[in-house]
Coordinates of C-alpha atoms in Angstrom, one line a residue:
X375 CA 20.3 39.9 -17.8
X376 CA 16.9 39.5 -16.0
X377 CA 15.7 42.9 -14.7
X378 CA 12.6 42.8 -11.9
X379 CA 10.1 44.8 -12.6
X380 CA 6.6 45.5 -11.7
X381 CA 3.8 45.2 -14.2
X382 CA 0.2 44.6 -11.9
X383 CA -0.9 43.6 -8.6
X384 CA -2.2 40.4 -7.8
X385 CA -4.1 38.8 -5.1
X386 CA -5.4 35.7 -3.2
X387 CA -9.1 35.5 -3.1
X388 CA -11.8 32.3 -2.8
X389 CA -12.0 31.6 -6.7
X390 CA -8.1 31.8 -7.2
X391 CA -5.4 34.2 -7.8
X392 CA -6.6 37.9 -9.5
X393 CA -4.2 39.8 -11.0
X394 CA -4.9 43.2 -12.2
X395 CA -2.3 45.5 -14.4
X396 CA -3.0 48.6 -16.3
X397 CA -4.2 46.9 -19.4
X398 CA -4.8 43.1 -18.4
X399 CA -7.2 41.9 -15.5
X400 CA -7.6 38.0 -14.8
X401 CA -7.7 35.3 -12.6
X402 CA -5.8 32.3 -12.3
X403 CA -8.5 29.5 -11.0
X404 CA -7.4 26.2 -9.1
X405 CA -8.3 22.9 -10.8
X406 CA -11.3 21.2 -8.8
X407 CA -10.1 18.2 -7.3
X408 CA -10.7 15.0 -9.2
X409 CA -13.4 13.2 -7.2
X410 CA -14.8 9.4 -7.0
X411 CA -13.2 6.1 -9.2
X412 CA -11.6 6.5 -12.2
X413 CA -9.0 4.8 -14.6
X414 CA -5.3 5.4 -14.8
X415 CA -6.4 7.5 -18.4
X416 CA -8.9 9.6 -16.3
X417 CA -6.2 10.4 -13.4
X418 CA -3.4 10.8 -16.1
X419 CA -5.8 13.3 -18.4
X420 CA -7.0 15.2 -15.0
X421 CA -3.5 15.9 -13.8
X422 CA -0.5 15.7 -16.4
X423 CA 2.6 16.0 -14.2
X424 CA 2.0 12.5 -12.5
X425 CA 3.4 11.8 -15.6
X426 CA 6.7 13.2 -14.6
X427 CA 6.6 10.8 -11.6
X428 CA 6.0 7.8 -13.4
X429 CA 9.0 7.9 -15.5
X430 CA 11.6 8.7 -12.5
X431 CA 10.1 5.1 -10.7
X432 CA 13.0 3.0 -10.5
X433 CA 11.1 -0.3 -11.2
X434 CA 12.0 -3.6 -10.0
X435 CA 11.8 -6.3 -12.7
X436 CA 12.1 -9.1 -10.6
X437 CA 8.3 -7.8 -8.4
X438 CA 7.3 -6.8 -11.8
X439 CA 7.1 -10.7 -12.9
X440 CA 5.8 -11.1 -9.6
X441 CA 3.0 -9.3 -10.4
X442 CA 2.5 -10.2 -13.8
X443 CA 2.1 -13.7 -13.0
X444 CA -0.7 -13.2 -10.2
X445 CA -3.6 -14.8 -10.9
X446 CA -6.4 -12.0 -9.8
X447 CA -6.0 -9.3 -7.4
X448 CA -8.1 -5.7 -7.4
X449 CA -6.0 -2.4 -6.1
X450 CA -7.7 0.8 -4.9
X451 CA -5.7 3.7 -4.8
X452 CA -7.1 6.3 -2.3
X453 CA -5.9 9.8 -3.2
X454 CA -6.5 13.4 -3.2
X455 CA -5.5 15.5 -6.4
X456 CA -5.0 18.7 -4.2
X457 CA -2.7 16.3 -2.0
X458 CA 1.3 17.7 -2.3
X459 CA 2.0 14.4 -1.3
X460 CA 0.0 12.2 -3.6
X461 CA 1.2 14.3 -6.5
X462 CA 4.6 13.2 -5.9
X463 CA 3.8 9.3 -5.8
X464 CA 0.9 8.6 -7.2
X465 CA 2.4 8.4 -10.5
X466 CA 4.4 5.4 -8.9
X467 CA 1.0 3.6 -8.7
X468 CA 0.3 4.6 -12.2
X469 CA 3.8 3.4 -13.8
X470 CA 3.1 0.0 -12.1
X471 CA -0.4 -0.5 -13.6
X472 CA 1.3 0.6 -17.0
X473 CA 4.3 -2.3 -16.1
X474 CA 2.2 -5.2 -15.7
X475 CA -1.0 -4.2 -17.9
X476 CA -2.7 -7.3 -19.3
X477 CA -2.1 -8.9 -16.0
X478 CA -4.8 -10.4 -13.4
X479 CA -4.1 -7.1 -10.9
X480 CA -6.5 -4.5 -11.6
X481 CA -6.0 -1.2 -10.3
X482 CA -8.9 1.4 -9.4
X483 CA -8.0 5.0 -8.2
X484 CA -11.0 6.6 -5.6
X485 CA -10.2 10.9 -5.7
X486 CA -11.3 12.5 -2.6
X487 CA -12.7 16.3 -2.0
X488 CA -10.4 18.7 -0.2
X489 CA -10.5 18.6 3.2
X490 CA -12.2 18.3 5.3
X491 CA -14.3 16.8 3.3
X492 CA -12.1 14.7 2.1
X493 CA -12.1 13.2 6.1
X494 CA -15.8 12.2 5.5
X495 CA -16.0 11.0 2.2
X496 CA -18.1 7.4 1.9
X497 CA -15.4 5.3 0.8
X498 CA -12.3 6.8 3.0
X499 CA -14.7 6.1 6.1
X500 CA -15.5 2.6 4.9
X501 CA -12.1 1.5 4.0
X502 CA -10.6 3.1 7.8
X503 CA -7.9 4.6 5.5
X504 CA -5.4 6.5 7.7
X505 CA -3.6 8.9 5.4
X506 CA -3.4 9.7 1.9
X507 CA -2.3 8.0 -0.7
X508 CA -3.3 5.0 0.4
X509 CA -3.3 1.8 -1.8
X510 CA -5.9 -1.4 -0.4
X511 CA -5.0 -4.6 -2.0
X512 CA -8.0 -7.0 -2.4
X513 CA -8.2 -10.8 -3.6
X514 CA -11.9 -10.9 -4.3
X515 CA -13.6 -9.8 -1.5
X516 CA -11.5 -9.9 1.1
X517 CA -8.5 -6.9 1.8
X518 CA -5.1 -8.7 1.9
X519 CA -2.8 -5.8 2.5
X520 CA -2.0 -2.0 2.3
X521 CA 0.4 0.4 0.7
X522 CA 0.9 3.0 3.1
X523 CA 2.1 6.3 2.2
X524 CA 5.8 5.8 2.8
X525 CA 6.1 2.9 0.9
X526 CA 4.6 4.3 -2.6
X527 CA 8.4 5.1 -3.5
X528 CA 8.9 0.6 -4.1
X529 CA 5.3 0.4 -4.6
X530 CA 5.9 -3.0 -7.2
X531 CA 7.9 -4.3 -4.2
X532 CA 5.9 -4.2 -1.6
X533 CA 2.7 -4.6 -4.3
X534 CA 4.5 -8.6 -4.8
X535 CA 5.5 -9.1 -1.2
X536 CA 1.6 -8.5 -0.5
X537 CA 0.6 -10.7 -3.0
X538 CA 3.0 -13.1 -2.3
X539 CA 1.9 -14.4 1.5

């Protein structure tokens, strides 16, 4: 049996969470958030536990082949790693990219600074993105779609249906 007991203090401050006991005195520091483009490797190395995500996405073989036989499209993921809510899809993204790799679709993942910051950042202003995540489908130049946030949860199927008009 599990007894309670207490062993320190601890507090919130600026640079993390201190904690303080009679013979230990530390501080538990938050992760910066991963800013600008990066790989799936780079997101994946950054924060491990989209990793857990990406092996609960129910794929759907059928948008899968979809995709694999696409003949060039670019996707840009727009995310925030401090954002609850992109930590529990993002990895849906990822296990897509993984599905079809080899294919014509590229994917491209843009990290954004906390907030507000993350409101004003060069490329979440250019693209008019809405809310995070957000994924921007492109066929060479020109924007063709969007994943909104909602939708990351069948993100092959609605990936193929874009890709598809």
């Amino acid at each position: 049996v599990y007894k309670r007991q207490r062993v320190g203090r601890f507090s919130f401050g600026r640079g993390g969470i201190r904690i303080e006991s009679s013979a230990l005195r530390g501080m538990l520091k938050s992760r910066p958030p991963l800013l600008g483009t990066h790989t799936a490797t780079a997101v994946l190395a950054h924060a491990p536990q989209y990793g857990l995500v990406m092996r609960k996405y129910r794929k759907n073989e059928a948008a899968l082949a979809k995709l694999r036989a696409h003949t060039g499209a670019r996707v840009e993921v727009l995310f925030g790693s401090w954002c609850p809510r992109c930590q529990q899809t993002i990895g849906n993204a990822l296990r897509v990219e993984r599905e079809i790799a080899g294919s014509a679709v590229a994917f491209q993942y843009h990290g954004l600074p906390n907030p507000p910051a993350a409101w004003k950042d060069a490329r979440f202003v250019a693209t008019h993105a809405k809310a995070l995540p957000t994924a921007i489908v492109w066929v060479g130049n020109r924007e063709v779609g969007r994943i909104a946030p909602k939708d990351f949860g069948r993100f092959d199927r609605v990936l193929a249906g874009i890709l598809s008009r």
